[in-house]
Short mmCIF file of C-alpha atoms in Angstrom, two decimals:
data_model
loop_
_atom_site.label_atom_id
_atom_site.label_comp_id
_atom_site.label_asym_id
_atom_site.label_seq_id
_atom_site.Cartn_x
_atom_site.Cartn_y
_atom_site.Cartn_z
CA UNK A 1 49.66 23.37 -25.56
CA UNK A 2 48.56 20.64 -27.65
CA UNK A 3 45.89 20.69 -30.15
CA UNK A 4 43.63 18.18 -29.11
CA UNK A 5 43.64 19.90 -25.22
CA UNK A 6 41.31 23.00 -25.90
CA UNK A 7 38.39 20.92 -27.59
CA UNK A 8 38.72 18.04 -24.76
CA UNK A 9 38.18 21.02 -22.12
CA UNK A 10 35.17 21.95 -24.73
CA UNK A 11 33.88 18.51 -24.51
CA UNK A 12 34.27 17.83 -20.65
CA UNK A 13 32.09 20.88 -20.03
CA UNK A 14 29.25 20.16 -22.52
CA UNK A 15 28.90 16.97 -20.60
CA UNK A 16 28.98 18.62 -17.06
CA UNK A 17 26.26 20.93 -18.95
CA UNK A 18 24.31 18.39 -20.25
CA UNK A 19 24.62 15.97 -17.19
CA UNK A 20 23.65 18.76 -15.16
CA UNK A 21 20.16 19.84 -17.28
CA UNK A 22 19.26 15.82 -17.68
CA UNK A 23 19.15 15.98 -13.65
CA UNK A 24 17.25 18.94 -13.17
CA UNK A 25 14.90 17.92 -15.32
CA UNK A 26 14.75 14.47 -14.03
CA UNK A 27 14.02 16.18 -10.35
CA UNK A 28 11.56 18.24 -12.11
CA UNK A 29 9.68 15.66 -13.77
CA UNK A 30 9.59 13.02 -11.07
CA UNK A 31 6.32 13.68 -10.00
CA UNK A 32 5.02 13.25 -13.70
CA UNK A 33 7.38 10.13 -14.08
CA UNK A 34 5.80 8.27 -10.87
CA UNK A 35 1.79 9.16 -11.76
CA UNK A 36 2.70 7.74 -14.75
CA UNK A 37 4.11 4.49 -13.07
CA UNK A 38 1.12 4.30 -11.36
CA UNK A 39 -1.10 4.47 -14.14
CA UNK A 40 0.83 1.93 -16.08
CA UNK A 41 0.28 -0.58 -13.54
CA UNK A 42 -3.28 0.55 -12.90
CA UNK A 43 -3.62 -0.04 -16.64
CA UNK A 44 -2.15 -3.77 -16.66
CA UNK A 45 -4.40 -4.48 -13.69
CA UNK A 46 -7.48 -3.81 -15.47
CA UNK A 47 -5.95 -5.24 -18.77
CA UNK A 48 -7.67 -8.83 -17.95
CA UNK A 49 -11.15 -7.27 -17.42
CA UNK A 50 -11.27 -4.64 -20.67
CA UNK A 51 -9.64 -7.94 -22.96
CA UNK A 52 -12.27 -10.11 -22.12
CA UNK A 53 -15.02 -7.41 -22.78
CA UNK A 54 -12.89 -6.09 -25.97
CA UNK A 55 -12.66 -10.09 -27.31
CA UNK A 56 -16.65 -10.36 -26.89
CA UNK A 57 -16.71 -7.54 -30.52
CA UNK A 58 -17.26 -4.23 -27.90
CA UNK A 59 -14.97 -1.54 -28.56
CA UNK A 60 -11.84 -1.04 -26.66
CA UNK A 61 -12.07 2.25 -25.53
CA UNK A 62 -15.76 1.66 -24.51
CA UNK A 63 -14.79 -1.34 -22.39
CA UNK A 64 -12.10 0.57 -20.39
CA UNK A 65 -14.83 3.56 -19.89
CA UNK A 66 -16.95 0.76 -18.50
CA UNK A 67 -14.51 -0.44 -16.40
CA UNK A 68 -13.61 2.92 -14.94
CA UNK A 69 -16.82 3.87 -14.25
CA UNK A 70 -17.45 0.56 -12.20
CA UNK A 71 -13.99 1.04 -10.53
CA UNK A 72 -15.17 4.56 -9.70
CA UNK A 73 -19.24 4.33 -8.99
CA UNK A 74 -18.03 1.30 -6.23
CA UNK A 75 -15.58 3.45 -4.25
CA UNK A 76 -17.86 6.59 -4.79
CA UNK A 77 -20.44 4.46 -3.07
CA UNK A 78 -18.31 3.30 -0.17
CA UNK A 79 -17.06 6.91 0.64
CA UNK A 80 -19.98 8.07 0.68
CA UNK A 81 -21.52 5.25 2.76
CA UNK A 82 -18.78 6.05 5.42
CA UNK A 83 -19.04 9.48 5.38
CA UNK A 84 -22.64 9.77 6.28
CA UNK A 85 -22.04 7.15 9.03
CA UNK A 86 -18.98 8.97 10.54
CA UNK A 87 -20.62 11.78 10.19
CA UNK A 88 -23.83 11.05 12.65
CA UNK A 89 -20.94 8.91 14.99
CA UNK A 90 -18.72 12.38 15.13
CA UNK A 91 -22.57 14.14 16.29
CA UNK A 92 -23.06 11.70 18.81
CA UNK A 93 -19.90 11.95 20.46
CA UNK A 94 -19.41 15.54 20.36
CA UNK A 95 -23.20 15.59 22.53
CA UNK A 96 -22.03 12.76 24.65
CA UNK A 97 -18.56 14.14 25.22
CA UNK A 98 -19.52 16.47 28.34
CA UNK A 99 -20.91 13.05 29.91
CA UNK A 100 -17.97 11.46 29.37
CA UNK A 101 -15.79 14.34 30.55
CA UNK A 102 -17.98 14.69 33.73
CA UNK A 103 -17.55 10.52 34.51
CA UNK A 104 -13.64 11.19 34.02
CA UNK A 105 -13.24 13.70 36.13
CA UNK A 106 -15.59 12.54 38.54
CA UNK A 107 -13.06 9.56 38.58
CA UNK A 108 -10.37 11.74 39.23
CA UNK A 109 -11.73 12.89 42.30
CA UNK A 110 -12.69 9.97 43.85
CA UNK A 111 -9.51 8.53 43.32
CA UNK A 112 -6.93 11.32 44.02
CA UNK A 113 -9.37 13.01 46.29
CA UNK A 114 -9.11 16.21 44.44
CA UNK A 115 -11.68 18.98 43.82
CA UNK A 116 -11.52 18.98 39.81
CA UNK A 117 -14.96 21.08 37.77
CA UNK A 118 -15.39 20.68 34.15
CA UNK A 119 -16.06 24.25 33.86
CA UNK A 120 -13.09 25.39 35.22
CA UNK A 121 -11.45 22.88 32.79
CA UNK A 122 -13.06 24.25 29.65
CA UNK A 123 -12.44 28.09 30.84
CA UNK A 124 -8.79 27.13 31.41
CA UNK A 125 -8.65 25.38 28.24
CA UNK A 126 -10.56 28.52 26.32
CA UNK A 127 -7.48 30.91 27.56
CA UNK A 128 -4.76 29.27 26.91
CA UNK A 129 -1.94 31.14 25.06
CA UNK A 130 -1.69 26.89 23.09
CA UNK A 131 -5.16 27.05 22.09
CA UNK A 132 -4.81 30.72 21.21
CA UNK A 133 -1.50 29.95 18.77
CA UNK A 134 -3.31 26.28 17.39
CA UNK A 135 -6.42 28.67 16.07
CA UNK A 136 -3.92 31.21 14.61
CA UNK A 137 -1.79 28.90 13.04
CA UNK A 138 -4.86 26.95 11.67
CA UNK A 139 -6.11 29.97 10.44
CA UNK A 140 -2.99 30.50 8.12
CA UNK A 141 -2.79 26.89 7.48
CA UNK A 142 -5.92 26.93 5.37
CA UNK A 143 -4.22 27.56 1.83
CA UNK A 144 -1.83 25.09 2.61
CA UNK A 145 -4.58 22.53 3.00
CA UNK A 146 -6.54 24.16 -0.26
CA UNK A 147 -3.28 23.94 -2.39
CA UNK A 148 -2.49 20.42 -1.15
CA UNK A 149 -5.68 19.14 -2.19
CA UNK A 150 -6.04 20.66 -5.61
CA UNK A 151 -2.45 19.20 -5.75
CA UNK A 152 -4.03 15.40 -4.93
CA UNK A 153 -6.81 16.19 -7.04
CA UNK A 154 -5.12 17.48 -10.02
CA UNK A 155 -2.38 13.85 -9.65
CA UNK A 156 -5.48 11.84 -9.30
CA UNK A 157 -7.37 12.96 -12.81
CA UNK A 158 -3.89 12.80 -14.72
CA UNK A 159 -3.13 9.04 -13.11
CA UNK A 160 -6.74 8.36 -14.50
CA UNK A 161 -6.22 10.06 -17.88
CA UNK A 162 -2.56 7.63 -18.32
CA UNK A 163 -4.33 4.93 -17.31
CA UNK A 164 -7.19 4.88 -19.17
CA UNK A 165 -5.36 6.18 -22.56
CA UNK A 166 -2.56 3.00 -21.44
CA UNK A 167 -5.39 0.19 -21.26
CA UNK A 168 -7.81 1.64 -23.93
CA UNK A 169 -4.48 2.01 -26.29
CA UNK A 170 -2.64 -1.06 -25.26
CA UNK A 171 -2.64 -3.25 -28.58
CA UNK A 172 -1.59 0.04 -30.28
CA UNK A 173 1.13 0.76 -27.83
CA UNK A 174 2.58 -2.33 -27.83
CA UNK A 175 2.68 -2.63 -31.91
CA UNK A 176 4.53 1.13 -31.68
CA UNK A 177 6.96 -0.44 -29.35
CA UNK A 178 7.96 -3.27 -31.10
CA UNK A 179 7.94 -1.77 -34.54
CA UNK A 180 10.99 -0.42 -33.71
CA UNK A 181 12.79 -3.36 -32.51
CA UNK A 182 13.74 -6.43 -34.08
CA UNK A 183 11.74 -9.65 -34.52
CA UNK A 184 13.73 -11.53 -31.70
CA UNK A 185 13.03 -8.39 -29.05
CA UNK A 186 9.78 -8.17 -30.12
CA UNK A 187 9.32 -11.57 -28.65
CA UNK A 188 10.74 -11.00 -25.45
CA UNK A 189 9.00 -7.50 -25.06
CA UNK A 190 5.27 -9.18 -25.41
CA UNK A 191 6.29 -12.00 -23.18
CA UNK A 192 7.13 -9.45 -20.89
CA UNK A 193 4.06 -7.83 -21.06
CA UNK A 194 1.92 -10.31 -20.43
CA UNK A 195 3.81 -11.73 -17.75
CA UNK A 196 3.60 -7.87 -15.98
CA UNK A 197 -0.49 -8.34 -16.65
CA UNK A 198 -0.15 -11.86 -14.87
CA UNK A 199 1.79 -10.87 -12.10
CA UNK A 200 -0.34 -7.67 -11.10
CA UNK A 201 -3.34 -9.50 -11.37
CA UNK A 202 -2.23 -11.70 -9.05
CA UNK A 203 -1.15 -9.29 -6.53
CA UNK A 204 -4.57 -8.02 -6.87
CA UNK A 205 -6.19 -11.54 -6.16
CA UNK A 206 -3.93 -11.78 -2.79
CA UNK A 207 -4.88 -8.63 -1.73
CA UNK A 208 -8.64 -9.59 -2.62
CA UNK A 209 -8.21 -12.32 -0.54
CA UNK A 210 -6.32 -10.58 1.97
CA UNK A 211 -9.17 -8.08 2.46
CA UNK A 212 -11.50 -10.39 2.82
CA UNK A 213 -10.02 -12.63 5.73
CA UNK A 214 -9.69 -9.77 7.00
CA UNK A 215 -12.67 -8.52 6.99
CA UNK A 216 -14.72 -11.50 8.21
CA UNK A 217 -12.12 -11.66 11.24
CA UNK A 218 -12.80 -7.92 12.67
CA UNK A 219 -16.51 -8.56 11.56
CA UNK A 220 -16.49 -11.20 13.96
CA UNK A 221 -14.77 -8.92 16.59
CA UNK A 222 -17.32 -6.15 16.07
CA UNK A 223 -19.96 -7.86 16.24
CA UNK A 224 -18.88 -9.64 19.96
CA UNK A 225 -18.09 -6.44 20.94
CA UNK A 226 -21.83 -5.10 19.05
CA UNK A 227 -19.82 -2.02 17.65
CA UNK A 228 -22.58 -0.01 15.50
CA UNK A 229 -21.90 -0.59 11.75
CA UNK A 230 -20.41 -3.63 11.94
CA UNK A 231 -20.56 -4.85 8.56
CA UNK A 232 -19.74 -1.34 6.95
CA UNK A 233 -16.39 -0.97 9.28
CA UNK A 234 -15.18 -4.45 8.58
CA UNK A 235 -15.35 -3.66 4.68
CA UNK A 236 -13.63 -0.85 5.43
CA UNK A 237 -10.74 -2.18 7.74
CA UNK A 238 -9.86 -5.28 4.42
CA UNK A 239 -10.15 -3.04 2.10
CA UNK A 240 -8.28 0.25 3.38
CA UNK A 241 -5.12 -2.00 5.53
CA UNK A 242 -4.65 -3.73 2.06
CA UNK A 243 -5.03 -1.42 -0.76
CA UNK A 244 -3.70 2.00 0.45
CA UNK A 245 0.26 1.38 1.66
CA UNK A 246 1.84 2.12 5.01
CA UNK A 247 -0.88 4.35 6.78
CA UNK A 248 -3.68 1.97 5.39
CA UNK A 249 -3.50 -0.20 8.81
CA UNK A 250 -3.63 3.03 11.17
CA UNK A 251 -6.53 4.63 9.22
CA UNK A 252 -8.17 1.56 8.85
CA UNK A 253 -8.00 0.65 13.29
CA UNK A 254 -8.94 4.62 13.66
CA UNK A 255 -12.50 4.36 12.27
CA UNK A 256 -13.98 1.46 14.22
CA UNK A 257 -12.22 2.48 17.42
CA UNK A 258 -14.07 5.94 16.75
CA UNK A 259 -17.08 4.27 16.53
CA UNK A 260 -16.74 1.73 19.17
CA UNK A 261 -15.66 5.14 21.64
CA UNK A 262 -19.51 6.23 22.03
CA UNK A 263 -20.82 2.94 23.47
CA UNK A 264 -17.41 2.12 25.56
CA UNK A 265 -14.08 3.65 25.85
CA UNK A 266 -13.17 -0.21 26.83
CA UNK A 267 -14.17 -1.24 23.58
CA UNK A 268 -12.35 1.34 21.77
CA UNK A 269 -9.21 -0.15 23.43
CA UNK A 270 -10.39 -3.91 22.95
CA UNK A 271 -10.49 -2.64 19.33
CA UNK A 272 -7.30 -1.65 18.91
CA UNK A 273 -5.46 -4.39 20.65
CA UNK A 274 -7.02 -6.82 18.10
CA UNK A 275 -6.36 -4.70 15.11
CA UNK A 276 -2.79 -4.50 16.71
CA UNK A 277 -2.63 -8.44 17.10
CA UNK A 278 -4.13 -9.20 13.42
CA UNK A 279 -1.85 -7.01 11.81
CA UNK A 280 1.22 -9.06 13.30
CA UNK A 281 -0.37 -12.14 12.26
CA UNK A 282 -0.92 -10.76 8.76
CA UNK A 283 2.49 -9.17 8.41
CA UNK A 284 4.33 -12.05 9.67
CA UNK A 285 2.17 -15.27 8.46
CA UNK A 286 -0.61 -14.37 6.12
CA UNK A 287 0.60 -11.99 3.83
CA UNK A 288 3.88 -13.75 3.14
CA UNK A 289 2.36 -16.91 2.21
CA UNK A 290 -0.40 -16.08 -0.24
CA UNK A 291 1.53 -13.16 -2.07
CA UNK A 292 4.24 -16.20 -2.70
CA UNK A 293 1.43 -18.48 -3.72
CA UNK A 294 -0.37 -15.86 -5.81
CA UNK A 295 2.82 -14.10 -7.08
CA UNK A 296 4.56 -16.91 -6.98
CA UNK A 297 7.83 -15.06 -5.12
CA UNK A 298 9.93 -16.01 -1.85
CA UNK A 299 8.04 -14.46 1.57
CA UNK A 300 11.31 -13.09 2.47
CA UNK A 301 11.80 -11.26 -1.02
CA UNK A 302 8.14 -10.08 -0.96
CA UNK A 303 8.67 -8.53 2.38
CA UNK A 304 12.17 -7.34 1.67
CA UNK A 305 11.00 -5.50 -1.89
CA UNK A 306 8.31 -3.54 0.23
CA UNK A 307 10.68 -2.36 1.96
CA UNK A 308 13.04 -1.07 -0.15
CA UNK A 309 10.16 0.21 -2.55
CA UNK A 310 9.05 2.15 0.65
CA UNK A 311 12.48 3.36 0.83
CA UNK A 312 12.34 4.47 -2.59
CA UNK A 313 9.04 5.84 -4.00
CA UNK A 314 7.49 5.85 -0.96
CA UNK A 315 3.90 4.64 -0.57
CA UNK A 316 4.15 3.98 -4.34
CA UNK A 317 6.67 2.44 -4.09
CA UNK A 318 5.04 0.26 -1.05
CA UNK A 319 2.17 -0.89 -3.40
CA UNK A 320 3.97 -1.88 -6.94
CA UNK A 321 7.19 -3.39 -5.36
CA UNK A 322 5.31 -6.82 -4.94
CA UNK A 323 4.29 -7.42 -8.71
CA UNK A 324 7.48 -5.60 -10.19
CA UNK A 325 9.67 -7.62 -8.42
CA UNK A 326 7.48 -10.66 -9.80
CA UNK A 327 7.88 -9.31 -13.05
CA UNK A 328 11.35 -8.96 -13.37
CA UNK A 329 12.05 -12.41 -11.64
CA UNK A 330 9.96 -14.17 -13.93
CA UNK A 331 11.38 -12.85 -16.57
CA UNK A 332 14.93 -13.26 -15.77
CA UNK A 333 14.17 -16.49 -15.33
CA UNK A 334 14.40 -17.60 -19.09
CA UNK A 335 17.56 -16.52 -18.89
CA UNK A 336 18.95 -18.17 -16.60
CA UNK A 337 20.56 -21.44 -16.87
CA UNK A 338 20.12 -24.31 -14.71
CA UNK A 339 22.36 -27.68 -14.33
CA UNK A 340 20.99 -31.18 -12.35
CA UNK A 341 22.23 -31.50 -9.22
CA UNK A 342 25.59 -33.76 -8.43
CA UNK A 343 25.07 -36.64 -6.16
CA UNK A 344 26.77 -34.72 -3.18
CA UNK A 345 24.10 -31.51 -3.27
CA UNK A 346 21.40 -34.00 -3.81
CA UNK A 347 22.43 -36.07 -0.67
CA UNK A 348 22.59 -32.83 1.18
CA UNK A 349 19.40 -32.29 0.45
CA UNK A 350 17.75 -35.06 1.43
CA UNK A 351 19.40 -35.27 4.43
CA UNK A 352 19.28 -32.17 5.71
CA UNK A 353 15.47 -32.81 5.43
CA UNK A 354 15.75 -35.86 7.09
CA UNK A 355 15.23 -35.90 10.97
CA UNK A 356 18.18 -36.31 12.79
CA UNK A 357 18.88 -39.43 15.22
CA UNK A 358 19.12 -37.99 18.35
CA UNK A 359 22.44 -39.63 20.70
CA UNK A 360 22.30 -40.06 24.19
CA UNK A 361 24.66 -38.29 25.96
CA UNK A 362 28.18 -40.04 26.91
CA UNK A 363 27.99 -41.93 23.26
CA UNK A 364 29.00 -41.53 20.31
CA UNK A 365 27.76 -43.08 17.16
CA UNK A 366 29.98 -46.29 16.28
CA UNK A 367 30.99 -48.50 13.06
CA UNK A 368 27.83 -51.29 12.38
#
């Protein structure tokens, strides 16, 4: 057996070893390592707001603090502005639901001449072996719910503790980083940090502006339709469809056809086919055009990076795959290396944005 054989055997399995811990703690840690994604980016998006307070002689630290507390006092305010108004809507249509159950049914009979009674309905319904197994598998179901949202809670204060120590510490963070590269990295790592502050900010601007055309249109739909709380559900419809990722657009059409129920089940439906109609015209012509403009990316790499951050992190992934993909374009740009165009790719060019002479048929184009 040669000598070098028993220590290469050694070696292979202290990398299988070591391979094999790296990725178990890598599964284990993934929910750390994605919080703190998020509050990276949560960080560089308020990094514009806490510099301009911060260059004005107020502490860092106190700036962020005052940030947070305006970030968290305004969507405080809003939940608790919706809950107390979905609160008396759910009232009003658990009184009004017999009357609506009675108009239904009466329906029913008129129509398929039957001989249908609500309260043989609601003693059916009462017991039913499905109602029977829904309450007992509620019933066990309740420390799930509990432990899921002390779980949310928990991932929400320690995405608010990274971000806040990541924007209140950011001129210290980024001197640690850099004092342990060289000069010519240093460079590129600041450029690249302030193009990842440009680039988030300006996803948040298109989403801004996102929410708001969107707001104003379904404000204009509720009130035609004179849905109760009109203003209060079209803040929430631009707000929730564009800042909370992939279920945003089905929470944000549930509310206001909840609301719109009580007065009309019509409405509720007129509701919905609009939100269904908007959200094709903002998937397919809105968003792609001012996330380009504002993040200054192709509409068909905006929309394809969505999905394959969807694919990967999730709903994370669905709401930082915009700005890091803007990131890392812009700064792969420097590096790469353009030439003028030749006289062919130039001609193709213009030409192929050049109408074409239509021919009429039996010709063909000739010598002059």
């Amino acid at each position: 057996m040669p000598r070098w054989l028993p220590r290469a055997v050694i070696l292979v399995l202290a990398l299988i070893a070591c391979f094999q811990l790296g990725s178990w703690a890598f599964h284990q840690l993934t929910g750390l390592l994605i919080n703190v994604l998020i509050a990276f980016f949560l960080a560089l998006a308020v990094e514009p707001a806490v510099s301009r307070m911060a260059a004005r002689g107020m502490r860092r630290g106190l700036a962020t603090f005052l940030v947070f507390l305006g970030v968290f006092v305004a969507g405080a305010g809003f939940v608790v502005l919706l809950g107390s108004m979905l609160a008396g809507q759910i009232v009003d249509m658990v009184e009004g639901f017999p009357r609506y159950l009675d108009s239904v049914i009466a329906a029913i009979n008129s129509t398929f001449h039957t001989k249908l009674s609500r309260l043989e309905i609601q003693d059916s319904l009462l017991h039913s072996d499905w109602l029977q197994k829904y309450v007992q598998n509620s019933a066990t179901g309740v420390l799930d719910v509990s432990a899921t949202v002390l779980g949310g809670l928990f991932r929400l204060l320690t995405v608010g503790l990274f971000s806040f120590y990541f924007a209140a510490d950011g001129p210290r963070l980024r001197r640690a980083l850099c004092s342990v590269l060289p000069p010519a990295k240093q460079s590129e790592v600041l450029r690249a940090w302030e193009i990842a502050v440009a680039k988030t900010g300006g996803y948040l601007y298109s989403r801004g502006l996102m929410a708001l055309v969107s707001g104003l249109a379904h404000y204009v739909v509720f009130a035609v339709l004179d849905v109760p709380y009109a203003p209060a559900l079209a803040v929430w419809v631009g707000l929730v469809s564009q800042f909370i990722p992939t279920i945003g657009t089905y929470l944000a059409g549930a509310l206001p056809m909840l609301i719109a129920f009580p007065a009309s089940p019509w409405y509720a439906l007129y509701v919905l086919g609009f939100v269904v109609i908007y959200q094709q015209f903002e998937n397919y012509v809105l968003q792609p055009k001012l996330t380009s403009r504002t993040v200054d990316i192709h509409p068909a790499v905006a929309f394809g990076s969505v999905i394959a951050g969807t694919a990967l992190l999730g709903a994370v992934g669905a709401l930082i795959a915009i700005p890091a993909v803007a990131t890392l374009q812009a700064f792969l740009g420097a590096y790469v290396k353009r030439y003028e165009l030749t006289e062919r790719a130039a001609g193709e060019e213009a030409t192929s944005s050049r109408p074409r002479p239509r021919l009429r048929r039996g010709t063909l184009p000739g010598p002059r």
